[in-house]
Amino acid sequence: MDLNIHITLAESPALMKSLDCLCECLRDVINPAGVTVSETPKETATATPAKAPATAPAKPEAAKPAEDPDKLTEAEIMKIRKLVPAFLHKSPDNKLKLKTWLEENHVKACKVTNVTRPLLPAILNLLGGGGD
């Protein structure tokens, strides 16, 4: 199932960023990573052969990269998850600061767990965990 959504609002870039995050979330929910469509079972032969319906050519499966080098390890994700609650409780403005940082850095679905390796030192500095 393909779902294509294209929204253009030139007047409001902030709204476009929010809608982009929403679309990323929808893509993740509709087609989570690693889920593939199974083949339909083949028909068994019948006594009287009927005219075979024309089938659409099968789409070649996209080659999946082995492992994304920019993806964080589970330990790094856990470190971020531990720092976020403390950061949010320090000041009422910190939630907005974190959200703005995620949007400005184009983090997928605006989730701290989707931060990539190049952004790791910056988010750790923002959260007060130091840029290891």
CSV table of N, CA and C in Angstrom, one decimal:
chain,number,residue,atom,x,y,z
A,1,MET,N,0.8,-1.2,0.0
A,1,MET,CA,0.0,0.0,0.0
A,1,MET,C,0.9,1.2,0.0
A,2,ASP,N,0.7,2.1,-1.0
A,2,ASP,CA,1.4,3.4,-1.0
A,2,ASP,C,0.6,4.5,-0.5
A,3,LEU,N,1.1,5.3,0.3
A,3,LEU,CA,0.4,6.5,0.8
A,3,LEU,C,1.3,7.7,0.5
A,4,ASN,N,0.9,8.6,-0.4
A,4,ASN,CA,1.7,9.7,-0.7
A,4,ASN,C,0.9,11.0,-0.2
A,5,ILE,N,1.5,11.8,0.6
A,5,ILE,CA,0.9,13.0,1.0
A,5,ILE,C,1.9,14.2,0.7
A,6,HIS,N,1.4,15.2,0.0
A,6,HIS,CA,2.2,16.3,-0.3
A,6,HIS,C,1.4,17.6,0.0
A,7,ILE,N,2.0,18.3,1.0
A,7,ILE,CA,1.3,19.5,1.5
A,7,ILE,C,2.3,20.7,1.3
A,8,THR,N,1.9,21.8,0.7
A,8,THR,CA,2.7,22.9,0.6
A,8,THR,C,2.1,24.2,1.1
A,9,LEU,N,2.7,24.7,2.1
A,9,LEU,CA,2.2,26.0,2.7
A,9,LEU,C,3.4,26.9,2.8
A,10,ALA,N,3.5,27.8,1.9
A,10,ALA,CA,4.7,28.7,1.8
A,10,ALA,C,4.7,29.7,2.9
A,11,GLU,N,3.5,30.0,3.5
A,11,GLU,CA,3.4,31.1,4.5
A,11,GLU,C,3.9,30.6,5.8
A,12,SER,N,3.9,29.3,6.1
A,12,SER,CA,4.2,28.9,7.5
A,12,SER,C,5.3,27.8,7.5
A,13,PRO,N,6.6,28.1,7.5
A,13,PRO,CA,7.6,27.1,7.6
A,13,PRO,C,7.6,26.2,8.8
A,14,ALA,N,7.2,26.8,10.0
A,14,ALA,CA,7.1,26.1,11.2
A,14,ALA,C,6.0,25.0,11.1
A,15,LEU,N,4.9,25.3,10.5
A,15,LEU,CA,3.8,24.3,10.3
A,15,LEU,C,4.3,23.2,9.3
A,16,MET,N,5.1,23.6,8.3
A,16,MET,CA,5.6,22.6,7.4
A,16,MET,C,6.5,21.6,8.1
A,17,LYS,N,7.4,22.1,9.0
A,17,LYS,CA,8.3,21.2,9.8
A,17,LYS,C,7.4,20.3,10.6
A,18,SER,N,6.4,20.8,11.3
A,18,SER,CA,5.6,20.0,12.1
A,18,SER,C,4.8,18.9,11.3
A,19,LEU,N,4.4,19.3,10.1
A,19,LEU,CA,3.7,18.3,9.2
A,19,LEU,C,4.7,17.3,8.7
A,20,ASP,N,5.9,17.7,8.5
A,20,ASP,CA,6.9,16.8,8.0
A,20,ASP,C,7.2,15.7,9.1
A,21,CYS,N,7.3,16.2,10.4
A,21,CYS,CA,7.4,15.2,11.5
A,21,CYS,C,6.3,14.3,11.6
A,22,LEU,N,5.1,14.8,11.4
A,22,LEU,CA,3.9,14.0,11.4
A,22,LEU,C,3.9,12.9,10.3
A,23,CYS,N,4.3,13.3,9.1
A,23,CYS,CA,4.4,12.4,8.0
A,23,CYS,C,5.4,11.3,8.3
A,24,GLU,N,6.6,11.7,8.9
A,24,GLU,CA,7.6,10.7,9.3
A,24,GLU,C,7.0,9.6,10.2
A,25,CYS,N,6.2,10.1,11.2
A,25,CYS,CA,5.6,9.2,12.2
A,25,CYS,C,4.6,8.3,11.5
A,26,LEU,N,3.8,8.9,10.6
A,26,LEU,CA,2.8,8.0,9.8
A,26,LEU,C,3.5,7.0,9.0
A,27,ARG,N,4.7,7.3,8.4
A,27,ARG,CA,5.4,6.3,7.6
A,27,ARG,C,5.9,5.2,8.5
A,28,ASP,N,6.4,5.6,9.7
A,28,ASP,CA,6.9,4.5,10.6
A,28,ASP,C,5.8,3.6,11.1
A,29,VAL,N,4.6,4.2,11.3
A,29,VAL,CA,3.5,3.4,11.8
A,29,VAL,C,2.9,2.5,10.7
A,30,ILE,N,2.8,3.1,9.5
A,30,ILE,CA,2.2,2.3,8.3
A,30,ILE,C,3.1,1.2,7.9
A,31,ASN,N,4.4,1.5,7.8
A,31,ASN,CA,5.4,0.5,7.3
A,31,ASN,C,6.6,0.5,8.2
A,32,PRO,N,6.6,-0.1,9.3
A,32,PRO,CA,7.7,-0.2,10.2
A,32,PRO,C,8.9,-0.8,9.5
A,33,ALA,N,10.1,-0.4,9.9
A,33,ALA,CA,11.3,-1.0,9.3
A,33,ALA,C,11.4,-2.5,9.5
A,34,GLY,N,11.8,-3.1,8.4
A,34,GLY,CA,11.9,-4.6,8.5
A,34,GLY,C,10.7,-5.4,8.1
A,35,VAL,N,9.5,-4.7,8.0
A,35,VAL,CA,8.3,-5.4,7.7
A,35,VAL,C,8.2,-5.5,6.1
A,36,THR,N,8.0,-6.7,5.6
A,36,THR,CA,7.8,-6.8,4.2
A,36,THR,C,6.5,-7.5,3.9
A,37,VAL,N,6.0,-7.2,2.7
A,37,VAL,CA,4.7,-7.8,2.3
A,37,VAL,C,5.0,-9.2,1.9
A,38,SER,N,4.2,-10.1,2.4
A,38,SER,CA,4.4,-11.5,2.0
A,38,SER,C,3.7,-11.8,0.7
A,39,GLU,N,4.2,-12.8,0.0
A,39,GLU,CA,3.6,-13.2,-1.3
A,39,GLU,C,2.3,-13.8,-1.2
A,40,THR,N,1.4,-13.6,-2.2
A,40,THR,CA,0.1,-14.3,-2.2
A,40,THR,C,0.4,-15.8,-2.5
A,41,PRO,N,-0.4,-16.7,-2.0
A,41,PRO,CA,-0.2,-18.1,-2.3
A,41,PRO,C,-0.5,-18.4,-3.8
A,42,LYS,N,0.3,-19.2,-4.4
A,42,LYS,CA,0.1,-19.6,-5.8
A,42,LYS,C,-1.2,-20.5,-5.9
A,43,GLU,N,-1.9,-20.3,-7.0
A,43,GLU,CA,-3.1,-21.1,-7.3
A,43,GLU,C,-2.6,-22.5,-7.7
A,44,THR,N,-3.4,-23.5,-7.3
A,44,THR,CA,-3.1,-24.9,-7.7
A,44,THR,C,-3.7,-25.1,-9.1
A,45,ALA,N,-3.2,-26.0,-9.8
A,45,ALA,CA,-3.6,-26.3,-11.2
A,45,ALA,C,-5.0,-26.9,-11.2
A,46,THR,N,-5.8,-26.5,-12.1
A,46,THR,CA,-7.2,-27.0,-12.2
A,46,THR,C,-7.3,-27.9,-13.4
A,47,ALA,N,-8.4,-28.6,-13.5
A,47,ALA,CA,-8.6,-29.6,-14.6
A,47,ALA,C,-8.7,-28.9,-15.9
A,48,THR,N,-9.4,-27.8,-16.0
A,48,THR,CA,-9.6,-27.0,-17.2
A,48,THR,C,-8.8,-25.7,-17.1
A,49,PRO,N,-7.7,-25.6,-17.8
A,49,PRO,CA,-6.9,-24.4,-17.7
A,49,PRO,C,-7.7,-23.2,-18.2
A,50,ALA,N,-7.7,-22.1,-17.4
A,50,ALA,CA,-8.4,-20.9,-17.7
A,50,ALA,C,-7.3,-19.9,-18.2
A,51,LYS,N,-7.8,-18.9,-18.8
A,51,LYS,CA,-6.9,-17.8,-19.3
A,51,LYS,C,-6.3,-17.2,-18.1
A,52,ALA,N,-5.0,-17.1,-18.1
A,52,ALA,CA,-4.2,-16.5,-17.0
A,52,ALA,C,-4.4,-15.0,-17.1
A,53,PRO,N,-4.7,-14.4,-16.0
A,53,PRO,CA,-4.8,-12.9,-16.0
A,53,PRO,C,-3.4,-12.3,-16.0
A,54,ALA,N,-3.4,-11.2,-16.7
A,54,ALA,CA,-2.1,-10.5,-16.8
A,54,ALA,C,-1.7,-9.9,-15.5
A,55,THR,N,-0.5,-10.1,-15.1
A,55,THR,CA,-0.1,-9.7,-13.8
A,55,THR,C,0.9,-8.5,-13.9
A,56,ALA,N,0.9,-7.6,-13.0
A,56,ALA,CA,1.8,-6.5,-13.1
A,56,ALA,C,3.2,-7.0,-12.7
A,57,PRO,N,4.2,-6.3,-13.4
A,57,PRO,CA,5.5,-6.8,-13.1
A,57,PRO,C,5.9,-6.5,-11.6
A,58,ALA,N,6.6,-7.5,-11.0
A,58,ALA,CA,6.9,-7.3,-9.6
A,58,ALA,C,7.9,-6.2,-9.4
A,59,LYS,N,7.8,-5.5,-8.3
A,59,LYS,CA,8.7,-4.4,-8.0
A,59,LYS,C,9.9,-5.0,-7.4
A,60,PRO,N,11.1,-4.6,-7.9
A,60,PRO,CA,12.3,-5.2,-7.2
A,60,PRO,C,12.4,-4.6,-5.8
A,61,GLU,N,12.8,-5.4,-4.9
A,61,GLU,CA,13.0,-5.0,-3.5
A,61,GLU,C,14.2,-4.1,-3.4
A,62,ALA,N,14.0,-3.0,-2.7
A,62,ALA,CA,15.1,-2.1,-2.5
A,62,ALA,C,16.2,-2.7,-1.7
A,63,ALA,N,17.4,-2.6,-2.1
A,63,ALA,CA,18.5,-3.2,-1.3
A,63,ALA,C,18.7,-2.4,0.0
A,64,LYS,N,18.6,-3.1,1.1
A,64,LYS,CA,18.7,-2.5,2.4
A,64,LYS,C,20.2,-2.4,2.8
A,65,PRO,N,20.6,-1.3,3.3
A,65,PRO,CA,22.0,-1.2,3.8
A,65,PRO,C,22.2,-2.1,5.0
A,66,ALA,N,23.4,-2.7,5.1
A,66,ALA,CA,23.7,-3.6,6.2
A,66,ALA,C,23.4,-3.0,7.5
A,67,GLU,N,24.1,-2.0,7.9
A,67,GLU,CA,23.9,-1.3,9.2
A,67,GLU,C,24.3,0.2,9.0
A,68,ASP,N,23.4,1.0,9.4
A,68,ASP,CA,23.6,2.5,9.2
A,68,ASP,C,24.7,2.9,10.2
A,69,PRO,N,25.8,3.4,9.6
A,69,PRO,CA,26.9,3.9,10.5
A,69,PRO,C,26.6,5.1,11.4
A,70,ASP,N,25.5,5.8,11.0
A,70,ASP,CA,25.1,7.0,11.8
A,70,ASP,C,24.2,6.6,12.9
A,71,LYS,N,23.7,5.4,12.9
A,71,LYS,CA,22.7,5.0,13.9
A,71,LYS,C,23.4,4.8,15.3
A,72,LEU,N,22.8,5.3,16.3
A,72,LEU,CA,23.4,5.2,17.7
A,72,LEU,C,23.2,3.8,18.2
A,73,THR,N,24.1,3.4,19.1
A,73,THR,CA,24.0,2.2,19.8
A,73,THR,C,23.0,2.2,20.9
A,74,GLU,N,22.6,1.1,21.4
A,74,GLU,CA,21.5,1.1,22.4
A,74,GLU,C,22.0,1.8,23.7
A,75,ALA,N,23.3,1.7,24.0
A,75,ALA,CA,23.9,2.3,25.2
A,75,ALA,C,23.8,3.9,25.0
A,76,GLU,N,24.1,4.4,23.8
A,76,GLU,CA,24.0,5.8,23.6
A,76,GLU,C,22.6,6.3,23.7
A,77,ILE,N,21.6,5.5,23.2
A,77,ILE,CA,20.2,5.9,23.2
A,77,ILE,C,19.8,5.9,24.7
A,78,MET,N,20.2,4.9,25.5
A,78,MET,CA,19.8,4.9,26.9
A,78,MET,C,20.4,6.1,27.6
A,79,LYS,N,21.6,6.5,27.3
A,79,LYS,CA,22.2,7.7,27.9
A,79,LYS,C,21.4,8.9,27.7
A,80,ILE,N,20.9,9.1,26.4
A,80,ILE,CA,20.1,10.2,26.1
A,80,ILE,C,18.7,10.1,26.8
A,81,ARG,N,18.2,8.9,26.9
A,81,ARG,CA,16.9,8.8,27.6
A,81,ARG,C,17.0,9.1,29.0
A,82,LYS,N,18.1,8.9,29.7
A,82,LYS,CA,18.3,9.2,31.1
A,82,LYS,C,18.5,10.7,31.3
A,83,LEU,N,19.1,11.4,30.3
A,83,LEU,CA,19.3,12.8,30.4
A,83,LEU,C,18.1,13.7,30.2
A,84,VAL,N,17.2,13.2,29.3
A,84,VAL,CA,16.1,14.1,28.9
A,84,VAL,C,15.2,14.4,30.0
A,85,PRO,N,14.7,13.5,30.9
A,85,PRO,CA,13.8,13.9,32.0
A,85,PRO,C,14.4,14.9,32.9
A,86,ALA,N,15.7,14.8,33.3
A,86,ALA,CA,16.4,15.7,34.1
A,86,ALA,C,16.4,17.1,33.5
A,87,PHE,N,16.7,17.1,32.2
A,87,PHE,CA,16.8,18.4,31.4
A,87,PHE,C,15.4,19.1,31.4
A,88,LEU,N,14.4,18.3,31.2
A,88,LEU,CA,13.0,18.9,31.1
A,88,LEU,C,12.6,19.4,32.4
A,89,HIS,N,13.0,18.8,33.5
A,89,HIS,CA,12.5,19.3,34.9
A,89,HIS,C,13.3,20.5,35.4
A,90,LYS,N,14.5,20.8,34.8
A,90,LYS,CA,15.3,22.0,35.2
A,90,LYS,C,14.6,23.3,35.0
A,91,SER,N,13.9,23.4,33.9
A,91,SER,CA,13.2,24.7,33.5
A,91,SER,C,12.0,24.4,32.7
A,92,PRO,N,10.9,25.2,32.8
A,92,PRO,CA,9.7,25.0,32.0
A,92,PRO,C,10.0,25.3,30.5
A,93,ASP,N,11.0,26.1,30.2
A,93,ASP,CA,11.4,26.4,28.8
A,93,ASP,C,12.1,25.3,28.1
A,94,ASN,N,12.7,24.4,28.8
A,94,ASN,CA,13.5,23.4,28.2
A,94,ASN,C,12.8,22.5,27.2
A,95,LYS,N,11.5,22.2,27.5
A,95,LYS,CA,10.8,21.4,26.5
A,95,LYS,C,10.7,22.0,25.1
A,96,LEU,N,10.5,23.4,25.1
A,96,LEU,CA,10.5,24.1,23.9
A,96,LEU,C,11.9,24.1,23.3
A,97,LYS,N,12.9,24.3,24.1
A,97,LYS,CA,14.3,24.3,23.6
A,97,LYS,C,14.6,23.0,22.9
A,98,LEU,N,14.3,21.9,23.5
A,98,LEU,CA,14.6,20.6,23.0
A,98,LEU,C,13.8,20.4,21.7
A,99,LYS,N,12.5,20.7,21.6
A,99,LYS,CA,11.7,20.6,20.4
A,99,LYS,C,12.3,21.4,19.3
A,100,THR,N,12.7,22.6,19.6
A,100,THR,CA,13.2,23.5,18.6
A,100,THR,C,14.5,23.0,18.0
A,101,TRP,N,15.4,22.4,18.9
A,101,TRP,CA,16.7,21.8,18.5
A,101,TRP,C,16.4,20.7,17.6
A,102,LEU,N,15.4,19.8,17.9
A,102,LEU,CA,15.2,18.6,17.1
A,102,LEU,C,14.7,19.1,15.7
A,103,GLU,N,13.8,20.1,15.7
A,103,GLU,CA,13.3,20.6,14.4
A,103,GLU,C,14.4,21.2,13.5
A,104,GLU,N,15.2,22.0,14.2
A,104,GLU,CA,16.3,22.7,13.4
A,104,GLU,C,17.3,21.7,12.9
A,105,ASN,N,17.5,20.6,13.6
A,105,ASN,CA,18.5,19.6,13.1
A,105,ASN,C,17.9,18.5,12.3
A,106,HIS,N,16.6,18.7,12.0
A,106,HIS,CA,15.9,17.7,11.1
A,106,HIS,C,15.9,16.3,11.6
A,107,VAL,N,15.7,16.1,12.9
A,107,VAL,CA,15.7,14.8,13.5
A,107,VAL,C,14.4,14.1,13.1
A,108,LYS,N,14.6,12.9,12.6
A,108,LYS,CA,13.4,12.1,12.1
A,108,LYS,C,12.3,12.0,13.2
A,109,ALA,N,11.1,12.3,12.8
A,109,ALA,CA,9.9,12.3,13.7
A,109,ALA,C,10.1,13.1,15.0
A,110,CYS,N,11.1,14.0,15.0
A,110,CYS,CA,11.3,14.8,16.2
A,110,CYS,C,11.4,14.0,17.5
A,111,LYS,N,12.1,12.9,17.4
A,111,LYS,CA,12.3,12.1,18.6
A,111,LYS,C,13.8,12.0,19.0
A,112,VAL,N,14.1,12.2,20.2
A,112,VAL,CA,15.5,12.2,20.7
A,112,VAL,C,16.2,10.8,20.4
A,113,THR,N,15.4,9.7,20.3
A,113,THR,CA,16.0,8.4,20.0
A,113,THR,C,16.4,8.3,18.5
A,114,ASN,N,16.0,9.2,17.7
A,114,ASN,CA,16.3,9.2,16.3
A,114,ASN,C,17.5,10.1,15.9
A,115,VAL,N,18.2,10.6,16.9
A,115,VAL,CA,19.4,11.4,16.7
A,115,VAL,C,20.4,10.6,16.1
A,116,THR,N,21.1,11.2,15.1
A,116,THR,CA,22.2,10.4,14.4
A,116,THR,C,23.6,10.7,15.1
A,117,ARG,N,24.5,9.9,14.7
A,117,ARG,CA,25.8,10.0,15.3
A,117,ARG,C,26.5,11.4,15.2
A,118,PRO,N,26.4,12.0,14.1
A,118,PRO,CA,27.0,13.4,14.0
A,118,PRO,C,26.4,14.4,14.9
A,119,LEU,N,25.1,14.2,15.3
A,119,LEU,CA,24.4,15.1,16.2
A,119,LEU,C,24.6,14.7,17.7
A,120,LEU,N,25.2,13.6,18.0
A,120,LEU,CA,25.3,13.1,19.4
A,120,LEU,C,26.0,14.1,20.3
A,121,PRO,N,27.2,14.6,19.9
A,121,PRO,CA,27.8,15.6,20.9
A,121,PRO,C,27.0,16.8,21.1
A,122,ALA,N,26.3,17.3,20.1
A,122,ALA,CA,25.5,18.5,20.3
A,122,ALA,C,24.3,18.3,21.2
A,123,ILE,N,23.6,17.1,21.1
A,123,ILE,CA,22.5,16.9,21.9
A,123,ILE,C,22.9,16.6,23.4
A,124,LEU,N,24.1,16.0,23.5
A,124,LEU,CA,24.6,15.7,24.9
A,124,LEU,C,25.0,17.0,25.5
A,125,ASN,N,25.5,18.0,24.8
A,125,ASN,CA,25.8,19.3,25.3
A,125,ASN,C,24.5,20.0,25.7
A,126,LEU,N,23.5,19.9,24.9
A,126,LEU,CA,22.3,20.6,25.2
A,126,LEU,C,21.6,20.0,26.4
A,127,LEU,N,21.7,18.7,26.6
A,127,LEU,CA,21.0,18.1,27.7
A,127,LEU,C,21.9,18.1,29.0
A,128,GLY,N,23.1,18.6,28.8
A,128,GLY,CA,24.0,18.7,30.0
A,128,GLY,C,24.8,17.4,30.3
A,129,GLY,N,24.9,16.5,29.4
A,129,GLY,CA,25.6,15.3,29.6
A,129,GLY,C,27.0,15.3,29.1
A,130,GLY,N,27.5,16.4,28.6
A,130,GLY,CA,28.8,16.5,28.0
A,130,GLY,C,28.9,15.8,26.7
A,131,GLY,N,29.8,16.3,25.8
A,131,GLY,CA,29.9,15.8,24.5
A,131,GLY,C,31.1,14.8,24.4
A,132,ASP,N,30.9,13.6,24.9
A,132,ASP,CA,31.9,12.6,24.9
A,132,ASP,C,32.6,12.4,23.6
